[in-house]
XYZ file of N, CA and C in Angstrom:
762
model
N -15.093 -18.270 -30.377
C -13.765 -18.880 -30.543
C -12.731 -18.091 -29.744
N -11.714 -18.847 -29.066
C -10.835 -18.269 -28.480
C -9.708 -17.403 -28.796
N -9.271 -16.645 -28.910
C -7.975 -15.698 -28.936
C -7.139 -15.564 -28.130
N -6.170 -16.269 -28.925
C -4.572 -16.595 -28.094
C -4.039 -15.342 -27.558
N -3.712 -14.563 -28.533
C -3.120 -12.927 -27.653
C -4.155 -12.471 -26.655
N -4.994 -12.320 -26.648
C -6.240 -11.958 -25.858
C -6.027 -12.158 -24.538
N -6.381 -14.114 -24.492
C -6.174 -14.552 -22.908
C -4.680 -14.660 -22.421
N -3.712 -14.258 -23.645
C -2.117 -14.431 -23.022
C -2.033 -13.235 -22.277
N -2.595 -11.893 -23.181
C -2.737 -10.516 -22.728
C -3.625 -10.395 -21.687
N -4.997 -10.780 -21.203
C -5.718 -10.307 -20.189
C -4.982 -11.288 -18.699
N -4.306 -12.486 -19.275
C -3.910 -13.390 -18.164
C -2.609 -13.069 -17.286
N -1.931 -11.905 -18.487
C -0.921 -10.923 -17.751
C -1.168 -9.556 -16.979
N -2.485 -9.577 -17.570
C -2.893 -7.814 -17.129
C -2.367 -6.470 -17.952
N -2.569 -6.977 -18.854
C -1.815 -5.978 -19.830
C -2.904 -5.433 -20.820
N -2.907 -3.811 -21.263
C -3.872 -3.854 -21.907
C -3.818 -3.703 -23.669
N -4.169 -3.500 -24.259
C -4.277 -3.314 -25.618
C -3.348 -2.253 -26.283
N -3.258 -1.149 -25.118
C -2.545 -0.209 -26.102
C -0.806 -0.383 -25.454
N -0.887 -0.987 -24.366
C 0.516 -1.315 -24.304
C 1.145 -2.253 -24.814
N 0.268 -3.317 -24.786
C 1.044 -4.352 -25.619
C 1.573 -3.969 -27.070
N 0.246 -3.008 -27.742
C 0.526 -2.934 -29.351
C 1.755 -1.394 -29.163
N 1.627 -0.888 -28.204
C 3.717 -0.533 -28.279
C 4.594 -0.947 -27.441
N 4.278 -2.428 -27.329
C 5.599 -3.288 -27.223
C 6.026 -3.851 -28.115
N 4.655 -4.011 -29.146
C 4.999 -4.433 -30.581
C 5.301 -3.651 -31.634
N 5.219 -2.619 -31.446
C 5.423 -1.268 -31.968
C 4.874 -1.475 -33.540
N 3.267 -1.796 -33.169
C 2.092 -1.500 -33.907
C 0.970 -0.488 -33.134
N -0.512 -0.078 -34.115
C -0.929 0.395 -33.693
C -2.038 -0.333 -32.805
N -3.033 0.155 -31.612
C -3.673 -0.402 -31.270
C -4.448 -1.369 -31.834
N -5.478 -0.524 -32.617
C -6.219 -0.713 -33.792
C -5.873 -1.819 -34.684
N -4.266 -1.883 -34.772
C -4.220 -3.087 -35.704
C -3.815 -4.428 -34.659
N -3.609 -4.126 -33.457
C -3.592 -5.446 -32.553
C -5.427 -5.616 -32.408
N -6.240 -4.503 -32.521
C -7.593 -5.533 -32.266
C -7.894 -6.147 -33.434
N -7.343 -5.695 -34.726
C -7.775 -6.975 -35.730
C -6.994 -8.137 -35.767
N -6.114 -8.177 -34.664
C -5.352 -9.518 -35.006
C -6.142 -10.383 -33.622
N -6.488 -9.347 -32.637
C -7.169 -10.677 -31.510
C -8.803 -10.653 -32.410
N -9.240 -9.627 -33.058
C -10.464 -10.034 -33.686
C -11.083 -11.239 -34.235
N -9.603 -11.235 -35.090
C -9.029 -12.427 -35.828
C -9.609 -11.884 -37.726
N -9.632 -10.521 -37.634
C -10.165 -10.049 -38.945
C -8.631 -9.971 -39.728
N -7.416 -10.299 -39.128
C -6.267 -9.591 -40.327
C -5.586 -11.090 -39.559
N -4.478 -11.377 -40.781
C -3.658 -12.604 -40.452
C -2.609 -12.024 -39.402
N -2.245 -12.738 -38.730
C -0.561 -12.508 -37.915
C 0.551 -12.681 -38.894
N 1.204 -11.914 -39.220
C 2.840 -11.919 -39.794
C 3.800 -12.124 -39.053
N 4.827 -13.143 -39.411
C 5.546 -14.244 -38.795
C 6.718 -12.685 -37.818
N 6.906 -11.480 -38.088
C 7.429 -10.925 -37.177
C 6.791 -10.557 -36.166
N 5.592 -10.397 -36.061
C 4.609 -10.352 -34.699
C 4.492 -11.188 -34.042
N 4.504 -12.301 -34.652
C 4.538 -13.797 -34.195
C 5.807 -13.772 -32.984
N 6.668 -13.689 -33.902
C 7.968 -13.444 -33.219
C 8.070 -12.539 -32.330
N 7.699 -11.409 -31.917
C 7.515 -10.851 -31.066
C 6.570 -11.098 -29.836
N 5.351 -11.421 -30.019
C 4.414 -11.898 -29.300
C 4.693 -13.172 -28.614
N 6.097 -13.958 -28.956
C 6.509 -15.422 -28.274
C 7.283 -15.128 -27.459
N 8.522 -13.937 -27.990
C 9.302 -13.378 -26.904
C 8.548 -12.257 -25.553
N 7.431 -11.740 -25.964
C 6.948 -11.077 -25.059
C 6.459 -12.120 -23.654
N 5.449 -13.011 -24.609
C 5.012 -14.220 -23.737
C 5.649 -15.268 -23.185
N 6.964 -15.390 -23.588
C 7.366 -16.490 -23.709
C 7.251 -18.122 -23.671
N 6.436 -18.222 -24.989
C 6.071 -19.505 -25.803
C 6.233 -19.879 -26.601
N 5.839 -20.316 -27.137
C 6.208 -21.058 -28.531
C 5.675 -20.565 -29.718
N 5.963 -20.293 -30.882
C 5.719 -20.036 -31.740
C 4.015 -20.160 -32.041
N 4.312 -21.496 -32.053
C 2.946 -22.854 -32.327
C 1.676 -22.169 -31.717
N 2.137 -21.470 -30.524
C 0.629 -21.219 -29.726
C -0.067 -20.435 -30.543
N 0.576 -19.344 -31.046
C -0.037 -18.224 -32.536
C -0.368 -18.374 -33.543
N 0.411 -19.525 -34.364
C -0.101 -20.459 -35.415
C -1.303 -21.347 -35.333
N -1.701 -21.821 -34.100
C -2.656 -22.999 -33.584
C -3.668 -22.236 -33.115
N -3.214 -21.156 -32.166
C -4.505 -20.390 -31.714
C -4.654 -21.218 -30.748
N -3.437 -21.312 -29.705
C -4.223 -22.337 -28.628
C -2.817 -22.279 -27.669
N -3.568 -22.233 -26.296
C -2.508 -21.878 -24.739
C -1.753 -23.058 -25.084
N -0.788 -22.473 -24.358
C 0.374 -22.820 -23.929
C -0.101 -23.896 -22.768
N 0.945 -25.106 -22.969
C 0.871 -26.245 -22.035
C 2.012 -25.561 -20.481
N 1.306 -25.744 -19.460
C 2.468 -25.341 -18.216
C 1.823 -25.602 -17.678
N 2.471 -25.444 -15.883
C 2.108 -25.898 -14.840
C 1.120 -24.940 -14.480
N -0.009 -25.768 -13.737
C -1.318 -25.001 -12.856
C -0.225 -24.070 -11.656
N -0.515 -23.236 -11.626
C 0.103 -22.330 -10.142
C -1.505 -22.026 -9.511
N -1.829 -22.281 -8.805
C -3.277 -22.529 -8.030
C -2.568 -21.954 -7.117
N -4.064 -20.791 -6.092
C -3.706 -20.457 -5.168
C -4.630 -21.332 -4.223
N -3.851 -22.423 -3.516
C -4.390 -23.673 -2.943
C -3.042 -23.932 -1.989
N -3.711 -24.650 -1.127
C -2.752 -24.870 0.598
C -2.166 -25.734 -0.318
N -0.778 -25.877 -0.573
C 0.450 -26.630 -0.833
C 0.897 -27.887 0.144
N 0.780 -29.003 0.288
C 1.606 -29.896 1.321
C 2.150 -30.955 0.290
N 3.527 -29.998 0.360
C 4.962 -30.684 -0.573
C 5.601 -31.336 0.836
N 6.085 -32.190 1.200
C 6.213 -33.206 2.654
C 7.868 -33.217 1.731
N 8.132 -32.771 0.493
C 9.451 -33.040 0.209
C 10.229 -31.429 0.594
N 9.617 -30.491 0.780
C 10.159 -28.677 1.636
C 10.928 -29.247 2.034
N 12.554 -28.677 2.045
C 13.496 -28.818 3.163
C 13.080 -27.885 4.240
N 13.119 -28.697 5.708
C 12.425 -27.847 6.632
C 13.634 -26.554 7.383
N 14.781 -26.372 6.625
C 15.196 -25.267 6.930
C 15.406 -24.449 6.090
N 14.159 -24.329 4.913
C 13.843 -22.992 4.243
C 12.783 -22.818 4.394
N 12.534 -21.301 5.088
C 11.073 -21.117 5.418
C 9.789 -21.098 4.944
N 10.176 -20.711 3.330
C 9.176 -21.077 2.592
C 9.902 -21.505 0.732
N 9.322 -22.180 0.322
C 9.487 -22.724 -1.176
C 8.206 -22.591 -1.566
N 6.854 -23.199 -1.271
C 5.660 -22.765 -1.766
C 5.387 -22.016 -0.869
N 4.989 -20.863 -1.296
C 4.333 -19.763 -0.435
C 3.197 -20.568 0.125
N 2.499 -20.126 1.353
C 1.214 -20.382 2.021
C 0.316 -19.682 1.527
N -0.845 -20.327 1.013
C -2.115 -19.384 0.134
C -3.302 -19.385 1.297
N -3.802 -18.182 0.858
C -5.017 -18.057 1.692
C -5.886 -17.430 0.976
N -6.807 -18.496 0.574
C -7.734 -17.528 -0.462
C -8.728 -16.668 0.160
N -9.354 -16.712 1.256
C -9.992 -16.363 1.894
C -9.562 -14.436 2.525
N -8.427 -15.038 2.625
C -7.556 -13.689 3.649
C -7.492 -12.806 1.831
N -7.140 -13.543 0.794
C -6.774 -12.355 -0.417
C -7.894 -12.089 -0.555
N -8.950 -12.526 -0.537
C -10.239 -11.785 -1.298
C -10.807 -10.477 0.183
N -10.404 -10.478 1.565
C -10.990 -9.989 2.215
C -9.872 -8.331 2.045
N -8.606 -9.000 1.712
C -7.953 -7.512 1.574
C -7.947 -7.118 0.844
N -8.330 -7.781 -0.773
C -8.849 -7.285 -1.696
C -9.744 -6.098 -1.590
N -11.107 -6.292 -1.007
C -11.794 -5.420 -0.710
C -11.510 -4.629 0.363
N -10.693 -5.063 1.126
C -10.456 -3.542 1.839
C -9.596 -2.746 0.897
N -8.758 -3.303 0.107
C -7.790 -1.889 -0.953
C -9.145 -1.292 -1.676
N -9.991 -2.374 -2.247
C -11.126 -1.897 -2.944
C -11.961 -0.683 -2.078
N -12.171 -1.147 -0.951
C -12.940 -0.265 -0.086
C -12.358 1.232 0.427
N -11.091 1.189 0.318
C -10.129 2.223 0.512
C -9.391 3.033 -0.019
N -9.029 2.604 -1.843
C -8.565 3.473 -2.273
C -8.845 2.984 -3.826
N -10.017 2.084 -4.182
C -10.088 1.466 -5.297
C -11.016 2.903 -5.976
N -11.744 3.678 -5.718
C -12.074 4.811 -6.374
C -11.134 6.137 -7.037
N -10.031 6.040 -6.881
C -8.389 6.582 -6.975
C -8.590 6.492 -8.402
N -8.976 7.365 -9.199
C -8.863 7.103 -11.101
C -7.518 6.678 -11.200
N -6.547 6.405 -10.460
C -5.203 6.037 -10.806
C -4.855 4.380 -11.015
N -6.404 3.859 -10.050
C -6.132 2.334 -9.260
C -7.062 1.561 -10.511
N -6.386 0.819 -11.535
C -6.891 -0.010 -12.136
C -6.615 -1.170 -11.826
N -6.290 -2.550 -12.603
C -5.851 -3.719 -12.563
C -4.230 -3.631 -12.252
N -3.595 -2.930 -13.351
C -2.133 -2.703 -12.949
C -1.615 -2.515 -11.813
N -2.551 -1.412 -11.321
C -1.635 -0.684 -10.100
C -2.575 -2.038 -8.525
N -3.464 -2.438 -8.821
C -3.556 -3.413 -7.882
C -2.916 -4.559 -7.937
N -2.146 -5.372 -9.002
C -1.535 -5.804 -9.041
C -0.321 -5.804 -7.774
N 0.297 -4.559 -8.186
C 1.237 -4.048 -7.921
C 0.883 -3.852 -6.162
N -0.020 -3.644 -5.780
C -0.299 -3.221 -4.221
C 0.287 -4.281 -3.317
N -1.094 -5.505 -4.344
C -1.171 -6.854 -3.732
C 0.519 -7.633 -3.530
N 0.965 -7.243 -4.896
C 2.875 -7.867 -4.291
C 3.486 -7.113 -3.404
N 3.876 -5.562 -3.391
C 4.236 -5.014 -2.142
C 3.569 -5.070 -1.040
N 2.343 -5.518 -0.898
C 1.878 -5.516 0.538
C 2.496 -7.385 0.954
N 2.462 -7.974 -0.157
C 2.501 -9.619 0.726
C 4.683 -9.305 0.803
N 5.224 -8.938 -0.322
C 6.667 -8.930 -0.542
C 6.903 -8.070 0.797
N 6.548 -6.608 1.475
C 7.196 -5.976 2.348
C 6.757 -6.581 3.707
N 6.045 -7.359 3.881
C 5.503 -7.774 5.013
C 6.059 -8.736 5.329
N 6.688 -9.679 4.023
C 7.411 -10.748 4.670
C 9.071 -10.219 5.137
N 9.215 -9.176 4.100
C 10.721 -8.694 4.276
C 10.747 -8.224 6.078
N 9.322 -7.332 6.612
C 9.758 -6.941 7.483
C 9.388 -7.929 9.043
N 8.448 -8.733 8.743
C 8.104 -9.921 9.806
C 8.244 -11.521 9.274
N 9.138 -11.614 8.204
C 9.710 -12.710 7.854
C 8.284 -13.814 8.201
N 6.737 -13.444 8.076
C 5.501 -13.997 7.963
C 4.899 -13.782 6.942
N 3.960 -15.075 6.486
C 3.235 -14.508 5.365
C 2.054 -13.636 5.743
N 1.699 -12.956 4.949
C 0.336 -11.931 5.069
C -0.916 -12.997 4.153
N -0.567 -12.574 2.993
C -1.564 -13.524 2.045
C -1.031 -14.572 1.522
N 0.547 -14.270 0.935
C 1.184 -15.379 0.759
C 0.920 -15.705 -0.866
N 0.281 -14.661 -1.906
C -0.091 -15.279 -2.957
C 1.524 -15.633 -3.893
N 1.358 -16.167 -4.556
C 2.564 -16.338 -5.740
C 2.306 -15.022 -6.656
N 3.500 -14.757 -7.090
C 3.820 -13.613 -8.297
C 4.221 -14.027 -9.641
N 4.083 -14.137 -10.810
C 4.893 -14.289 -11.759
C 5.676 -13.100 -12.260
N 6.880 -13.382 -12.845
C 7.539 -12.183 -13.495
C 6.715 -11.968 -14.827
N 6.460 -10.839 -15.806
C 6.458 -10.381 -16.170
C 6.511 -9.331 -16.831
N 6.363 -8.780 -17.728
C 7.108 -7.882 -18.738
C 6.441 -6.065 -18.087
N 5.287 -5.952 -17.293
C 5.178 -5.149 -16.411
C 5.066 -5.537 -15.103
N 5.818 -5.871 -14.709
C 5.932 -6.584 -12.979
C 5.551 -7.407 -12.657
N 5.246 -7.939 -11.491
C 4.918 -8.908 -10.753
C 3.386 -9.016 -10.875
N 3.055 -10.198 -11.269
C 1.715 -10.476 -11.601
C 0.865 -11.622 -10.467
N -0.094 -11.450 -9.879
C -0.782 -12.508 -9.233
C -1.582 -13.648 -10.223
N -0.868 -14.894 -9.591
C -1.298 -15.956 -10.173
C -2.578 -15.823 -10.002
N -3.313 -16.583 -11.181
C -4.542 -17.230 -10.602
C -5.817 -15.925 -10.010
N -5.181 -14.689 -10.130
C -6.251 -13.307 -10.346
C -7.499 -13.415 -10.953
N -7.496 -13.665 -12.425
C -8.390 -13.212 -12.800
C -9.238 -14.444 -12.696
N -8.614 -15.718 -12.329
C -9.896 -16.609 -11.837
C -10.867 -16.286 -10.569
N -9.978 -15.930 -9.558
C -10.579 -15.540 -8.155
C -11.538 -14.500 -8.192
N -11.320 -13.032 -8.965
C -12.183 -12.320 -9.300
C -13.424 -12.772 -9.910
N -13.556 -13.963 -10.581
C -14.772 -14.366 -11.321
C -15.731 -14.642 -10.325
N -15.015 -15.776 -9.696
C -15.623 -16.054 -8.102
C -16.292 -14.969 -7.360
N -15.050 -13.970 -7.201
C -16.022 -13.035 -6.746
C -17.291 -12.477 -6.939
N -17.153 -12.243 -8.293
C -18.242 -11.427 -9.151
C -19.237 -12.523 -8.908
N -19.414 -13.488 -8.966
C -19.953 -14.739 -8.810
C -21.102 -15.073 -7.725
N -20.060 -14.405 -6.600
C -20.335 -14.546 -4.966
C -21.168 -12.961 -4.638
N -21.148 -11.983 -5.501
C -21.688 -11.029 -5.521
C -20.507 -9.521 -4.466
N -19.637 -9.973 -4.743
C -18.799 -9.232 -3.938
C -17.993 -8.308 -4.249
N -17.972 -8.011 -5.680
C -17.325 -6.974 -6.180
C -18.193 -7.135 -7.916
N -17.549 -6.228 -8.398
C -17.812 -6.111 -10.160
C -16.490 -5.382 -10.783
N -16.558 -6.150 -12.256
C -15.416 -5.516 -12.822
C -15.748 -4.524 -13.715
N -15.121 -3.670 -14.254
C -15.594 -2.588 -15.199
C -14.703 -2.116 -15.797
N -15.022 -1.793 -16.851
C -14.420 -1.118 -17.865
C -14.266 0.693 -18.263
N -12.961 1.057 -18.060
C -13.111 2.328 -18.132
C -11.898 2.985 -18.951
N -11.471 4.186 -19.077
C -10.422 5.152 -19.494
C -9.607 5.453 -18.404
N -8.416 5.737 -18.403
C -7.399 6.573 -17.240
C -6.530 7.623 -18.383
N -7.121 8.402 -18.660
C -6.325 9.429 -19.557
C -6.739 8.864 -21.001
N -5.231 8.007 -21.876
C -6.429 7.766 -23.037
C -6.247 6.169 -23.410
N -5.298 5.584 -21.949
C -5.355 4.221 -21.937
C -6.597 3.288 -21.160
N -6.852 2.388 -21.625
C -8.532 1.204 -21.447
C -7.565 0.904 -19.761
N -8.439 0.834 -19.183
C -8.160 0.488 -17.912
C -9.352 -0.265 -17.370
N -8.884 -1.697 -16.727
C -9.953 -2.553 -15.647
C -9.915 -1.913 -14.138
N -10.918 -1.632 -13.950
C -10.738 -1.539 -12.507
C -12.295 -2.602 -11.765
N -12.980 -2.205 -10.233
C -12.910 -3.481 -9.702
C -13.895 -2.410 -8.474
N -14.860 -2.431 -8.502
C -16.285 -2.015 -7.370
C -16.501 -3.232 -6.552
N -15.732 -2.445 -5.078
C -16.315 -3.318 -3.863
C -18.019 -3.124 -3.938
N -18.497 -4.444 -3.376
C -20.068 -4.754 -3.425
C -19.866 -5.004 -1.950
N -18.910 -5.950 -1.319
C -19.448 -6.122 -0.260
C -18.105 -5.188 1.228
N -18.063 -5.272 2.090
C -17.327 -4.641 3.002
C -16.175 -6.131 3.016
N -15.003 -5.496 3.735
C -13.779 -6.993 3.591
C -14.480 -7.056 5.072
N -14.223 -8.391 5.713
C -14.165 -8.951 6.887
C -12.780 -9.658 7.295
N -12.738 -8.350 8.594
C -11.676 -7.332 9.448
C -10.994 -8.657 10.500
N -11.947 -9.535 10.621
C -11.878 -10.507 11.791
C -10.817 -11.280 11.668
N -10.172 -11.584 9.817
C -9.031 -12.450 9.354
C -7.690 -11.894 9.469
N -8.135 -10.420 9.976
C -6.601 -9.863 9.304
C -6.418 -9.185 11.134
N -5.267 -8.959 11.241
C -4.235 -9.325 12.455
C -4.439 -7.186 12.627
N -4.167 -6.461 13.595
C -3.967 -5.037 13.777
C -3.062 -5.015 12.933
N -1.773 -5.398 13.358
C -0.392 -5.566 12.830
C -0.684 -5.405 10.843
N -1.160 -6.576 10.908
C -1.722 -6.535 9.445
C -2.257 -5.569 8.542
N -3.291 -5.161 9.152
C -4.061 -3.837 8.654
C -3.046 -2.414 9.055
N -2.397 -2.415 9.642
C -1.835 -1.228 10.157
C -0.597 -1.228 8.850
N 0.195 -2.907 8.609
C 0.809 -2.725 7.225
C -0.127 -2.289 5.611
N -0.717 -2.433 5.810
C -1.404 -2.407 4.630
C -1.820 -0.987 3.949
N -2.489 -0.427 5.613
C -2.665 1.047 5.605
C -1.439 1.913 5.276
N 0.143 1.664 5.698
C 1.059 2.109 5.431
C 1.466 2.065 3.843
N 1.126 1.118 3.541
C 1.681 0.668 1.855
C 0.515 1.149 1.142
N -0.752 1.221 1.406
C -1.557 2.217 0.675
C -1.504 3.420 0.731
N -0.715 4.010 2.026
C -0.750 5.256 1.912
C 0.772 5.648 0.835
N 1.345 4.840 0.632
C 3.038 4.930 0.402
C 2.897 4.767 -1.197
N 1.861 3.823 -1.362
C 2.040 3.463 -2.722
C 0.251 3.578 -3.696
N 0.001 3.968 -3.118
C -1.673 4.218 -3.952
C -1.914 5.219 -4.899
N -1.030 6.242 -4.877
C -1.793 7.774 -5.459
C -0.384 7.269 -6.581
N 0.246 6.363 -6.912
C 1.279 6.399 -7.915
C 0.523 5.702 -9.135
N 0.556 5.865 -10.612
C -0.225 5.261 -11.605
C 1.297 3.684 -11.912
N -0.053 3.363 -12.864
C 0.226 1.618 -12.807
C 2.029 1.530 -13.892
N 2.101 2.882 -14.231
C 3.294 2.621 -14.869
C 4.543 2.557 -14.218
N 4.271 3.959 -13.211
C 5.299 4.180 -12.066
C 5.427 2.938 -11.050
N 4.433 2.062 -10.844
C 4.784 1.226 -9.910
C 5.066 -0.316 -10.444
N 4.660 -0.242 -11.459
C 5.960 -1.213 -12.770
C 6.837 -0.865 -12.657
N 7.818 0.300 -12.667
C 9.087 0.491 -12.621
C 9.839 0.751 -11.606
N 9.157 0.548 -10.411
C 9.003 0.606 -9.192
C 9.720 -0.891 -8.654
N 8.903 -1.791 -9.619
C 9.003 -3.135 -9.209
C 9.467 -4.343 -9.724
N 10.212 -2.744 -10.838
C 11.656 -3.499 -11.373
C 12.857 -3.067 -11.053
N 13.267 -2.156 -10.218
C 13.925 -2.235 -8.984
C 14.305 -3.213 -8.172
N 13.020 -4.362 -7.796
C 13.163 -4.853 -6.770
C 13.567 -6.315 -7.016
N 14.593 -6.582 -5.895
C 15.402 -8.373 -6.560
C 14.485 -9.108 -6.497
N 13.404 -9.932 -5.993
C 13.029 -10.923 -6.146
C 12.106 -10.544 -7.903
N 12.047 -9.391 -8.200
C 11.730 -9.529 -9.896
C 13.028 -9.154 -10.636
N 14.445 -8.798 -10.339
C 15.288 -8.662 -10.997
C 15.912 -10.402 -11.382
N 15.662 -11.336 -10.342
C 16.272 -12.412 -9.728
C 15.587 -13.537 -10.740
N 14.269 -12.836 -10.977
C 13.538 -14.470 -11.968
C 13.491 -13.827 -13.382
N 13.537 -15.100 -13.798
C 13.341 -15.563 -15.220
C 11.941 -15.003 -15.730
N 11.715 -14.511 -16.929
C 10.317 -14.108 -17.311
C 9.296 -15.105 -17.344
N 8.075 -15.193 -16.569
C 6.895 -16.276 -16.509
C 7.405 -17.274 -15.138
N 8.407 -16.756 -14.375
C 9.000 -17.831 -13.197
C 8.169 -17.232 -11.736
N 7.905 -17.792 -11.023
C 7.416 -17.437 -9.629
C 8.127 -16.772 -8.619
N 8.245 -15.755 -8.654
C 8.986 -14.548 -7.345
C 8.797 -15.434 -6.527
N 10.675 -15.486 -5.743
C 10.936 -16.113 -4.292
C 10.891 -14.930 -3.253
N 10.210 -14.947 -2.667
C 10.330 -14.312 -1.369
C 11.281 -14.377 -0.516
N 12.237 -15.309 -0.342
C 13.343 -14.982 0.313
C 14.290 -13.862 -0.869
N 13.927 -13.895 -1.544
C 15.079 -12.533 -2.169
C 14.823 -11.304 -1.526
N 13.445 -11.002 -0.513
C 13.538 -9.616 -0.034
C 14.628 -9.210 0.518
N 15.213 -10.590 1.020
C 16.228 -10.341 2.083
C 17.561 -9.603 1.696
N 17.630 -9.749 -0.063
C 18.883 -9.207 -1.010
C 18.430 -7.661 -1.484
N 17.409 -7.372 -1.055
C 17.175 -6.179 -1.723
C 17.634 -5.111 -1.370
N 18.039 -4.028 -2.372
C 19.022 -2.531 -2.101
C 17.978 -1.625 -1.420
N 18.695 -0.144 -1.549
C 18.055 0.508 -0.529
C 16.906 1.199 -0.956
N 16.864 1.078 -2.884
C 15.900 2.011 -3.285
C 13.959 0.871 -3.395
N 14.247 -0.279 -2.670
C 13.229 -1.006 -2.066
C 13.167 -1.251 -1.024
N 13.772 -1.960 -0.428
C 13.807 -2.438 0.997
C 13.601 -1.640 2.235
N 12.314 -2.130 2.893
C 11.607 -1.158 3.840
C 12.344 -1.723 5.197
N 13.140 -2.693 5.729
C 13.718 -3.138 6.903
C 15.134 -2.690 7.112
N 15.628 -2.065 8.750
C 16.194 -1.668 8.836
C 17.320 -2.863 9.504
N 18.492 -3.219 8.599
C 19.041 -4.111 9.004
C 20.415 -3.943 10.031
N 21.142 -4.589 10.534
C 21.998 -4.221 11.668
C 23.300 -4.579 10.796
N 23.962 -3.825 11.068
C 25.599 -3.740 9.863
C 25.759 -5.112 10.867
């Protein structure tokens, strides 16, 4: 049977002991509530709707939330005004899973680099790349959430992977918080991605890799296109263009 906090929590990337001190319970007693061994009390409830932002009902029912699919799939909206450069980002599933494994291949052994902090790579590498060549790199969508910018549609693509035999997920410790992290199986293929490309990427791994997944949550709440949305809304990429100095990697002309 399914568990509503569970897939609300693994579908954000969040793990067990942070959520239960956002709720300011103990771990232990958030796994008997996704267990489903202890009832939910209507102030957890309440908390767990504002964290997620849903409806009450979903905790009472034990059942997702109705919203829109955000698929990372080629978009042709023919209604785009054609003088904004982008409204749906351009997806490339192909190009995310190959740089996937190159972060995997490059700095995914880092006891620092779990789910969080790749999270976090994957938006500064597609967010600074557009800020500084106004092009997409991967182009994935972000949602806001309550620790940063989250990739849509993640933990489906990873299944695939695991699927396709190209990585594995695993379960481990980082000090004395549960951390996912993510074993390249296969090498990325180099042929999709541009010098230019890889030469950004290498820069933002070297800039931002050795930082843990908390520091680069707060990192990336700093930055306007997550100051700018609504909680559960899709980061616009033209907000790089508003961003202050303690983000913004482009050097602009007064």
């Amino acid at each position: 049977m399914i568990n509503i906090i569970k897939l609300l929590r693994e579908e954000k990337g969040i793990s067990q002991e942070q959520l239960a001190e956002e709720l300011g319970i103990a771990r232990q007693t958030l796994g008997k509530y996704e267990n489903e061994t202890s009832s939910l009390p209507i102030d957890i409830i309440k908390k767990l709707a504002n964290i997620f932002d849903v409806d009450y009902a979903c905790f009472i029912d034990n059942k997702m939330p109705v919203k829109p699919a955000y698929n990372i799939i080629q978009s042709n909206d023919e209604d785009v005004k054609e003088d904004i450069r982008i409204d749906i980002p351009q997806k490339n599933i192909e190009k995310f899973k190959q740089v996937l494994l190159y972060i995997l291949n490059k700095v995914g052994a880092k006891p620092n680099v779990g789910q969080t902090v790749i999270y976090k790579l994957l938006y500064f590498i597609d967010f600074d790349y557009y800020e500084l060549y106004e092009e997409q790199l991967m182009g994935l969508e972000y949602i806001k959430n309550t620790y940063g910018p989250t990739p849509v549609d993640f933990a489906k693509l990873i299944k695939e992977m695991e699927k396709d035999g190209e990585l594995e997920e695993v379960k481990t410790k980082f000090f004395k918080h549960e951390q996912t992290k993510y074993l390249p199986i296969k090498k990325p293929d180099l042929t999709l991605l541009s010098a230019r490309e890889l030469e950004h990427i290498d820069k933002e791994l070297d800039r931002l890799s050795d930082k843990t997944g908390t520091e680069l949550s707060n990192y990336s709440h700093k930055d306007i296109p997550w100051i700018g949305a609504e909680m559960g809304d899709v980061l616009d990429y033209e907000a790089v263009f508003y961003r202050n100095e303690s983000t913004s990697l482009r050097e602009y002309e007064d």
